[in-house]
XYZ file of N, CA, C and O in Angstrom:
720
model
N 0.521 -1.330 0.171
C -0.176 -0.040 -0.184
C 0.508 1.483 -0.357
O 1.869 1.739 0.504
N -0.100 2.349 -0.284
C 0.649 3.480 -0.599
C 1.417 4.511 0.884
O 0.905 3.981 1.221
N 2.400 5.807 0.216
C 1.992 6.655 1.209
C 1.067 7.568 0.932
O 1.167 7.917 0.002
N 0.198 7.798 2.545
C -1.061 9.077 1.900
C -0.289 9.976 3.338
O -1.207 10.841 3.474
N 0.436 10.216 3.469
C 0.870 11.153 4.187
C 0.770 12.427 3.803
O 0.634 12.192 2.377
N 0.259 13.726 4.230
C 0.022 14.823 3.974
C 1.789 15.087 2.905
O 1.355 16.392 2.191
N 2.702 15.484 4.022
C 3.950 16.148 3.549
C 3.560 16.871 2.596
O 4.331 18.375 1.619
N 2.188 18.574 3.796
C 2.170 19.836 3.607
C 1.687 19.985 2.227
O 1.295 21.127 1.592
N 1.543 19.325 1.249
C 0.568 19.676 -0.358
C -0.993 20.034 0.316
O -1.685 18.999 0.635
N -1.384 21.029 -0.634
C -2.815 21.461 -0.200
C -3.705 20.367 -0.432
O -4.731 20.387 -0.507
N -2.828 19.919 -1.724
C -4.154 18.982 -2.696
C -4.187 17.641 -1.803
O -5.198 17.233 -1.095
N -3.130 17.188 -0.571
C -3.711 15.870 0.465
C -4.322 17.094 1.426
O -5.507 16.159 2.135
N -4.216 18.024 2.131
C -4.732 18.899 2.722
C -5.875 18.934 2.943
O -6.753 18.167 3.781
N -6.451 19.272 1.768
C -8.242 19.565 1.264
C -8.749 17.691 0.639
O -9.915 17.441 1.170
N -8.081 16.660 0.704
C -8.754 15.522 0.606
C -8.952 14.667 1.701
O -10.319 14.197 2.165
N -7.802 15.017 2.600
C -7.831 14.683 4.064
C -8.700 15.492 4.733
O -9.498 14.962 5.948
N -9.173 16.613 4.759
C -10.122 17.532 5.361
C -11.463 16.713 4.681
O -12.506 16.800 5.689
N -11.799 16.661 3.506
C -13.315 16.162 3.396
C -13.461 14.849 3.934
O -14.672 14.808 4.145
N -12.291 14.151 3.893
C -12.461 12.731 4.550
C -12.657 12.828 5.605
O -14.022 12.354 5.668
N -12.243 13.420 6.771
C -12.564 13.700 8.109
C -13.641 14.092 8.289
O -14.296 14.050 8.748
N -14.504 15.105 7.513
C -15.738 15.872 7.381
C -16.705 14.914 7.450
O -17.635 14.908 7.811
N -16.560 13.867 6.111
C -17.289 12.993 5.913
C -17.898 12.013 6.945
O -18.473 11.558 7.549
N -16.375 11.904 7.536
C -16.709 10.800 8.648
C -17.338 11.253 9.584
O -17.775 10.058 10.519
N -17.149 12.504 9.930
C -17.326 13.542 11.288
C -19.089 12.842 11.727
O -19.874 13.407 11.755
N -19.456 13.248 10.173
C -21.003 13.531 9.937
C -21.715 12.485 9.840
O -22.651 12.294 10.219
N -20.555 11.290 9.525
C -21.610 9.939 9.861
C -21.372 10.114 11.005
O -22.481 8.947 10.959
N -20.640 10.084 11.895
C -20.481 9.749 13.284
C -21.826 10.471 13.778
O -22.420 9.559 14.721
N -21.741 11.872 13.454
C -23.125 12.382 14.317
C -24.104 12.044 13.390
O -25.284 12.006 14.665
N -24.610 11.853 12.132
C -25.818 10.801 12.171
C -25.967 9.417 12.896
O -27.531 9.422 13.413
N -25.095 8.766 13.150
C -25.330 7.840 14.072
C -25.188 7.582 15.550
O -26.805 7.507 15.869
N -25.180 8.825 16.269
C -25.697 9.070 17.211
C -26.626 9.707 17.165
O -27.481 9.640 18.247
N -27.232 10.586 16.494
C -28.277 11.434 16.183
C -29.544 10.554 16.481
O -30.586 10.218 17.084
N -28.877 8.968 14.928
C -29.615 8.092 14.817
C -30.005 7.079 16.903
O -31.301 6.922 17.218
N -29.026 7.124 17.153
C -29.271 6.843 18.717
C -30.086 7.643 19.806
O -31.039 6.916 20.417
N -30.590 8.343 19.302
C -30.821 9.768 20.747
C -32.245 9.525 19.960
O -33.238 10.045 20.900
N -32.824 9.424 18.886
C -34.085 9.165 18.293
C -34.686 8.207 19.029
O -36.060 8.046 19.503
N -33.918 6.873 18.953
C -34.438 5.304 19.308
C -34.371 5.553 21.101
O -35.554 5.612 21.647
N -33.232 6.380 21.425
C -33.345 6.603 23.381
C -35.126 7.036 22.897
O -35.461 7.441 24.019
N -35.568 8.638 22.160
C -37.087 8.722 22.840
C -37.706 7.770 22.809
O -39.177 7.846 23.695
N -37.984 7.643 21.344
C -38.847 6.446 21.320
C -38.771 5.318 22.442
O -40.062 4.743 22.549
N -38.059 5.320 22.522
C -37.323 4.297 23.754
C -38.822 4.768 24.839
O -38.976 4.115 25.460
N -38.036 5.910 25.368
C -38.425 6.789 26.577
C -40.156 6.584 26.491
O -40.632 6.796 27.885
N -40.720 7.230 25.520
C -42.144 6.648 24.930
C -42.666 5.541 25.459
O -43.982 5.920 26.889
N -42.142 4.680 24.747
C -42.886 3.252 25.128
C -42.661 3.371 26.516
O -43.659 1.978 27.206
N -41.510 3.139 27.182
C -41.192 2.295 28.612
C -41.552 3.547 29.286
O -40.765 3.192 30.814
N -42.049 4.817 29.887
C -41.951 5.665 30.889
C -42.614 4.882 32.046
O -43.842 3.832 31.760
N -42.061 4.707 32.805
C -42.383 4.222 34.026
C -42.391 2.759 34.161
O -43.224 2.182 35.200
N -42.482 2.335 33.217
C -42.638 0.678 33.309
C -41.024 0.139 33.552
O -41.119 -1.605 33.981
N -40.184 0.377 33.480
C -39.037 -0.032 33.717
C -38.086 0.466 35.058
O -38.508 1.839 35.320
N -37.698 -0.471 36.148
C -36.330 0.113 36.946
C -35.427 0.753 36.207
O -35.183 0.951 35.660
N -35.148 2.451 36.973
C -34.400 3.299 36.431
C -32.842 2.337 35.757
O -32.230 3.483 35.221
N -32.578 1.525 37.008
C -31.379 1.117 36.523
C -31.065 0.510 34.725
O -29.997 0.484 34.186
N -32.595 0.140 35.004
C -32.746 -1.470 33.299
C -32.910 0.026 32.514
O -32.554 -0.507 31.317
N -33.530 0.921 32.499
C -33.517 1.861 31.487
C -32.436 2.905 30.865
O -32.103 2.463 30.205
N -31.578 2.952 31.967
C -30.723 3.248 31.883
C -29.105 2.601 30.841
O -28.564 2.492 29.802
N -29.226 1.139 31.540
C -29.203 0.109 30.979
C -28.855 -0.064 29.242
O -28.355 -0.033 27.951
N -30.169 -0.513 29.398
C -30.785 -0.247 27.776
C -30.853 1.169 26.708
O -30.292 0.960 25.305
N -30.793 2.202 27.267
C -30.087 3.345 26.320
C -28.801 3.459 26.357
O -27.516 3.377 25.415
N -27.635 2.700 27.356
C -25.973 2.494 26.950
C -26.509 1.770 25.970
O -25.194 1.927 25.204
N -26.958 0.879 25.872
C -26.526 -0.296 24.622
C -27.258 0.160 23.195
O -26.834 0.380 22.484
N -27.997 1.637 23.003
C -28.281 2.148 21.890
C -26.957 3.082 21.904
O -26.270 2.769 20.438
N -26.109 3.606 21.649
C -25.473 4.838 22.005
C -23.916 3.811 22.244
O -23.122 4.457 21.140
N -23.841 2.438 22.167
C -22.900 1.482 22.129
C -22.621 0.710 20.445
O -22.417 -0.123 20.273
N -24.511 0.301 19.893
C -24.757 -0.157 18.278
C -24.015 0.511 17.313
O -24.120 1.736 17.303
N -24.010 0.230 16.318
C -23.894 0.557 14.794
C -24.126 1.115 14.464
O -25.359 0.625 14.904
N -24.169 1.715 13.460
C -25.163 2.174 12.284
C -25.856 1.231 11.754
O -27.350 1.418 11.664
N -25.654 0.490 11.459
C -26.574 -0.873 10.912
C -27.449 -1.182 11.551
O -28.999 -1.670 11.459
N -27.486 -1.716 13.471
C -27.783 -2.314 14.420
C -28.972 -0.929 14.284
O -29.589 -1.818 15.085
N -28.592 0.266 14.581
C -29.740 1.143 14.811
C -30.068 1.101 13.949
O -31.935 1.867 13.912
N -29.993 1.145 12.371
C -31.069 0.931 11.859
C -32.048 -0.124 11.855
O -33.539 0.130 10.955
N -31.880 -1.069 12.104
C -32.686 -2.226 11.927
C -33.559 -1.998 13.314
O -34.259 -2.387 12.754
N -33.292 -1.371 14.299
C -33.938 -1.529 14.943
C -34.958 -0.186 15.218
O -36.324 -0.389 15.658
N -34.846 0.773 13.733
C -35.999 1.458 14.258
C -36.437 1.433 12.657
O -37.977 1.414 13.288
N -36.355 0.212 12.105
C -37.079 -0.840 10.699
C -38.543 -1.259 11.705
O -39.172 -1.508 10.996
N -37.349 -2.080 12.930
C -38.737 -2.834 13.532
C -39.812 -1.700 14.627
O -40.645 -2.210 14.364
N -39.215 -0.224 14.696
C -40.150 0.481 14.920
C -40.692 1.045 14.665
O -42.012 2.184 15.349
N -40.738 1.736 13.264
C -41.079 2.260 12.871
C -41.243 2.326 11.040
O -40.602 1.200 10.906
N -42.288 2.653 10.370
C -42.193 2.112 9.033
C -41.319 3.716 8.146
O -41.584 4.971 8.460
N -40.671 3.405 7.400
C -40.454 5.751 7.167
C -40.588 5.226 5.339
O -40.598 3.892 4.387
N -40.479 6.267 4.515
C -41.058 6.334 3.253
C -40.229 5.449 2.596
O -38.854 5.542 2.858
N -40.265 4.799 1.342
C -39.099 4.909 0.277
C -38.504 5.338 0.250
O -36.740 4.900 0.250
N -38.549 6.554 -0.616
C -37.018 7.193 -0.440
C -36.164 7.829 0.519
O -35.583 7.447 0.776
N -36.921 7.704 1.843
C -36.096 7.695 3.249
C -35.445 7.062 3.488
O -34.431 7.153 3.730
N -36.235 5.511 3.140
C -35.087 4.355 3.723
C -33.809 4.105 2.820
O -32.853 3.522 2.587
N -33.815 4.100 1.398
C -33.153 4.596 0.312
C -31.774 5.657 0.941
O -30.351 5.030 0.925
N -32.727 6.719 1.570
C -30.940 7.379 1.728
C -30.339 6.971 3.080
O -29.303 6.959 3.121
N -31.554 6.169 3.988
C -30.453 5.129 5.296
C -29.766 4.486 4.553
O -28.846 4.105 5.763
N -30.184 3.897 4.246
C -29.552 2.513 3.739
C -28.060 3.493 2.437
O -27.353 2.949 2.851
N -28.425 4.149 1.906
C -27.345 4.984 1.199
C -25.881 5.408 2.197
O -24.787 4.989 2.154
N -26.461 6.059 3.388
C -25.698 6.565 4.167
C -24.846 5.914 4.890
O -23.526 5.604 5.102
N -25.898 4.523 5.312
C -25.168 3.217 5.938
C -24.019 3.158 4.978
O -22.697 2.946 5.601
N -24.237 2.983 3.598
C -23.029 1.837 2.626
C -22.266 3.052 3.289
O -20.782 2.436 2.670
N -22.289 4.196 2.392
C -21.198 4.576 2.413
C -20.223 5.197 3.765
O -18.747 4.892 3.643
N -20.858 5.341 4.605
C -20.167 5.347 6.193
C -19.207 4.127 6.182
O -18.098 4.381 6.487
N -20.008 2.624 6.051
C -19.521 1.536 6.150
C -17.730 1.776 5.050
O -17.025 1.273 5.314
N -18.461 2.021 3.818
C -17.374 2.245 2.852
C -16.033 3.115 2.991
O -14.947 2.725 3.129
N -16.551 4.476 3.253
C -15.534 5.533 3.601
C -14.628 4.908 5.375
O -13.326 5.069 5.216
N -15.162 4.224 6.379
C -14.630 3.566 7.303
C -13.459 2.680 7.306
O -12.397 2.577 7.485
N -13.637 1.430 6.690
C -13.057 0.379 5.869
C -13.036 0.235 4.909
O -11.784 -0.601 5.132
N -12.770 1.042 3.680
C -12.280 1.094 2.698
C -11.349 1.997 1.870
O -10.926 0.992 0.517
N -12.253 2.873 2.207
C -12.157 4.293 1.127
C -10.227 3.909 0.895
O -10.446 3.749 -0.621
N -9.529 4.167 1.162
C -8.430 4.400 1.087
C -7.858 3.876 0.850
O -6.938 2.976 -0.911
N -8.092 2.224 0.896
C -7.246 1.192 0.291
C -7.872 0.782 -1.302
O -7.145 0.835 -2.268
N -8.970 1.096 -1.455
C -9.495 1.495 -2.783
C -9.616 2.158 -3.664
O -9.316 2.127 -5.335
N -9.060 3.770 -3.015
C -8.286 4.584 -3.671
C -7.364 5.083 -3.456
O -6.896 6.508 -4.041
N -6.828 3.825 -2.823
C -4.836 4.526 -3.066
C -4.953 5.114 -4.780
O -3.145 5.600 -4.940
N -4.371 4.405 -5.799
C -4.249 5.294 -6.664
C -4.251 6.343 -7.324
O -3.285 7.740 -7.578
N -6.030 7.112 -7.581
C -6.899 8.123 -7.330
C -5.866 9.197 -6.051
O -5.756 10.326 -6.737
N -5.332 8.612 -5.251
C -4.970 9.253 -4.053
C -3.788 10.551 -4.433
O -3.456 10.916 -3.619
N -2.842 9.322 -4.922
C -1.291 9.759 -5.525
C -1.408 10.909 -6.765
O -0.435 11.246 -6.965
N -2.524 10.946 -6.991
C -2.466 11.853 -8.605
C -3.261 13.286 -8.417
O -4.542 12.898 -7.703
N -3.336 14.450 -8.781
C -4.074 15.573 -8.889
C -5.330 15.774 -9.137
O -6.589 15.515 -8.654
N -5.336 14.541 -10.426
C -6.787 15.061 -10.829
C -7.654 13.855 -9.813
O -9.182 13.694 -9.490
N -7.113 12.905 -9.257
C -7.419 11.688 -9.000
C -7.877 12.028 -7.607
O -9.295 11.376 -7.155
N -6.742 12.972 -6.850
C -7.164 13.978 -5.504
C -8.732 14.415 -5.780
O -9.692 14.375 -4.912
N -8.685 15.462 -7.029
C -9.651 16.249 -7.121
C -11.329 15.303 -7.117
O -11.862 16.035 -6.996
N -11.028 14.029 -7.940
C -12.863 13.001 -8.413
C -12.596 12.519 -6.226
O -14.045 12.410 -6.297
N -11.806 12.184 -5.941
C -12.069 12.169 -4.030
C -12.581 12.936 -3.480
O -13.701 12.821 -2.617
N -12.045 13.891 -4.117
C -12.706 15.275 -2.715
C -13.759 15.782 -3.352
O -15.372 16.010 -2.923
N -14.530 15.428 -4.503
C -16.226 15.591 -5.212
C -16.647 13.963 -4.917
O -17.816 14.779 -4.154
N -16.018 13.522 -5.108
C -16.657 11.899 -4.119
C -17.318 12.181 -2.733
O -18.195 11.965 -1.892
N -16.462 13.053 -1.613
C -16.396 13.211 -0.897
C -17.395 13.803 0.391
O -18.439 14.179 1.137
N -17.734 14.899 -1.215
C -18.529 16.088 -0.849
C -19.889 15.598 -1.007
O -21.016 15.912 -0.250
N -20.499 14.644 -1.936
C -21.171 13.969 -2.220
C -21.801 12.995 -0.630
O -22.681 12.983 -0.515
N -20.963 12.218 0.009
C -21.105 11.763 1.016
C -21.369 12.462 2.230
O -22.518 12.068 2.660
N -20.833 13.754 2.560
C -21.223 14.743 2.988
C -22.994 15.172 2.938
O -23.535 14.862 4.208
N -23.248 15.649 2.005
C -24.426 15.680 1.185
C -25.454 14.881 1.844
O -26.384 15.474 2.791
N -25.052 13.578 1.561
C -25.684 12.279 2.506
C -26.149 12.402 3.286
O -27.198 12.601 3.959
N -25.059 12.110 4.487
C -25.094 12.412 5.370
C -25.522 13.579 6.048
O -26.340 13.389 7.097
N -25.839 14.974 5.738
C -26.735 16.088 5.987
C -27.460 15.663 5.841
O -28.952 16.067 6.655
N -28.201 15.519 4.970
C -29.442 15.013 4.550
C -29.910 13.838 5.452
O -31.044 13.990 5.883
N -29.527 12.851 5.601
C -29.738 11.782 6.633
C -29.728 12.847 8.043
O -30.651 12.705 8.882
N -28.800 13.950 8.899
C -28.752 14.116 9.960
C -30.278 15.102 9.980
O -30.977 14.993 10.602
N -30.999 15.777 8.870
C -31.824 16.354 8.842
C -33.341 15.737 8.723
O -34.123 16.334 10.041
N -33.122 14.759 8.609
C -34.606 13.497 8.620
C -34.408 13.433 10.203
O -35.545 12.874 10.549
N -32.964 12.501 10.879
C -33.080 11.954 11.916
C -33.376 13.560 13.097
O -34.322 12.822 13.781
N -33.237 14.322 12.666
C -33.403 16.060 13.365
C -34.216 16.040 13.274
O -35.369 16.265 14.983
N -35.413 15.709 12.398
C -36.750 16.316 12.854
C -37.674 15.044 13.378
O -38.684 15.569 13.795
N -37.182 13.943 13.151
C -37.960 12.744 13.793
C -37.678 12.656 15.184
O -38.627 12.811 16.365
N -36.599 13.536 15.933
C -35.867 13.788 16.895
C -37.332 15.128 17.733
O -37.531 14.557 19.242
N -37.340 15.802 17.233
C -38.010 17.124 17.716
C -39.877 16.632 17.142
O -40.382 16.440 18.893
N -40.209 15.788 16.782
C -41.680 14.922 16.048
C -41.676 14.234 17.697
O -42.552 14.130 18.518
N -40.747 13.692 17.899
C -40.392 12.467 19.244
C -40.266 13.188 20.448
O -41.429 13.007 21.569
N -39.658 13.955 20.600
C -39.799 15.354 21.691
C -40.887 16.104 22.080
O -41.712 15.819 23.169
N -41.900 16.640 20.998
C -43.336 16.853 20.818
C -44.188 15.732 21.681
O -44.534 16.544 22.833
N -43.982 14.680 20.846
C -45.223 13.258 21.437
C -44.658 13.570 23.285
O -45.731 13.301 24.127
N -43.390 13.544 23.893
C -43.866 13.444 25.013
C -43.796 14.537 26.142
O -43.373 14.097 27.204
N -44.064 15.927 25.314
C -44.194 16.757 25.387
C -42.564 17.856 26.504
O -42.475 18.246 27.562
N -41.652 17.692 25.917
C -40.229 18.134 25.882
C -39.728 19.867 25.264
O -39.999 19.090 23.902
N -39.971 20.293 25.473
C -39.506 21.440 24.647
C -38.085 21.165 23.390
O -36.817 20.512 24.487
N -38.130 20.826 22.462
C -36.911 20.414 21.564
C -35.263 21.054 21.787
O -34.512 21.064 22.042
N -35.882 22.421 22.442
C -35.052 23.288 22.031
C -33.765 23.169 23.600
O -32.761 23.202 23.724
N -34.984 23.072 24.383
C -34.118 22.940 26.147
C -34.204 21.413 25.745
O -32.179 21.171 26.417
N -34.351 20.306 25.559
C -33.773 19.419 25.178
C -32.298 19.421 24.805
O -31.180 18.745 25.158
N -31.892 19.591 24.138
C -30.835 20.185 22.568
C -29.726 21.002 23.848
O -28.260 20.156 23.266
N -30.243 21.727 24.358
C -29.393 22.710 25.489
C -28.424 21.887 26.144
O -27.442 21.461 26.430
N -29.899 20.871 26.914
C -29.065 20.011 27.699
C -27.967 18.782 27.195
O -26.906 18.449 28.122
N -28.330 18.562 26.324
C -27.502 17.253 25.686
C -26.284 17.951 25.283
O -25.423 16.964 25.728
N -26.289 19.391 24.429
C -24.937 19.860 24.260
C -24.149 19.943 25.728
O -22.451 20.013 25.961
N -24.571 20.490 26.325
C -24.104 20.518 28.005
C -23.401 18.875 28.693
O -22.539 19.199 28.951
N -24.080 17.858 28.297
C -23.838 16.868 28.907
C -22.592 16.038 27.926
O -21.990 15.382 28.073
N -22.846 16.248 26.817
C -21.768 15.901 25.538
C -20.179 17.091 25.974
O -19.557 16.140 25.931
N -20.284 17.859 26.501
C -19.135 18.920 26.594
C -18.996 18.408 27.797
O -17.090 18.155 28.377
N -19.576 18.351 29.258
C -19.286 17.545 29.965
C -18.153 16.459 29.973
O -16.841 16.327 30.945
N -18.383 15.449 28.892
C -18.260 14.399 29.178
C -16.769 14.641 28.286
O -16.049 13.599 28.360
N -16.726 15.043 27.473
C -15.363 15.464 26.701
C -14.454 16.462 27.336
O -13.082 15.822 27.280
N -14.900 17.093 28.291
C -14.021 17.771 28.948
C -13.585 17.088 30.126
O -12.917 17.586 31.529
N -14.262 15.942 30.572
C -13.751 14.983 31.589
C -12.128 15.234 31.791
O -11.933 15.049 32.833
N -11.548 15.134 30.853
C -9.731 14.743 30.794
C -9.748 15.703 29.759
O -9.986 15.443 28.246
N -8.777 16.791 29.735
C -8.292 17.433 28.521
C -6.369 17.466 29.342
O -5.946 17.564 30.192
N -5.420 16.626 28.106
C -3.986 16.393 28.726
C -4.219 16.170 30.222
O -3.125 16.459 30.663
N -4.948 15.110 30.116
C -4.319 14.292 31.671
C -4.980 14.584 32.449
O -4.930 14.343 33.888
N -5.803 15.959 32.444
C -6.222 16.889 33.754
C -7.315 16.367 34.051
O -7.981 17.103 32.599
N -8.447 15.957 34.862
C -10.150 16.978 34.963
C -10.293 18.156 34.698
O -9.769 19.427 35.304
N -10.881 18.754 33.878
C -11.738 19.658 33.367
C -12.897 20.354 33.512
O -13.766 19.292 33.585
N -13.921 21.172 33.824
C -15.417 21.239 33.567
C -15.315 22.438 33.342
O -15.421 23.415 33.748
N -15.963 22.540 31.774
C -16.153 22.941 31.101
C -17.496 23.813 31.117
O -17.934 24.808 30.676
N -18.742 22.841 31.819
C -19.608 23.289 31.790
C -19.592 25.082 33.453
O -20.811 25.921 33.607
N -18.370 24.872 33.806
C -18.884 26.133 34.802
C -18.033 27.173 34.307
O -17.605 28.227 34.914
N -17.208 27.141 33.046
C -16.746 28.500 32.656
C -17.646 29.106 31.782
O -19.020 28.814 31.337
C-alpha cells in the first residue's frame, strides 16, 4: 500500500479534510439516530422499567453501530421508501469510508486529478449524511413534542452533557467546561 502522508501539499490536506468531514458527519448521523431511538424507547417505557434497567438499555443504544440502529428503527417504525433509500445509502457510504475507502482509492489519491475526484465524491458523501441528519433531527423533534419536551431546551441539555463528557480529561487533567 502507498503512503498517504500529507507531506504539506494543499491537495492532500484538502482531500483529508473532506474525508474527515464526511466521517464526522457519518458519526453525527449515528449518534442522532441513537437519540431518536432513545426518545422512542423513553416514550414506550415511561414508568415501566426500573431506573437502572432503563439506563442500561439506553447505554446499549449508544454502543450500537449504525447498521444495528437502522435495524432497530425499522422494527419500531416505517419510513417512506425515499427515506429508506437515503438511510441505507448513508450506511453503505459510512461503512465504505471507514473500512475500505483509501484502500480502494490508493492510486487516485496519489495524483492531482484523482484527488480532485476523491474530493468531489467526499462532498457528495457529506451531503448524504447531512440529509440523513436533517431527517433524524426532524424525527427527534417530533418525538420530543410527543412526550411533551421542549426540543430547544432538550438540545441545550444534551450539548452540556456532551461537553461535560468531552471535558472530563484534557491533557490528563480533569476539567469542567460547564463552570466556564
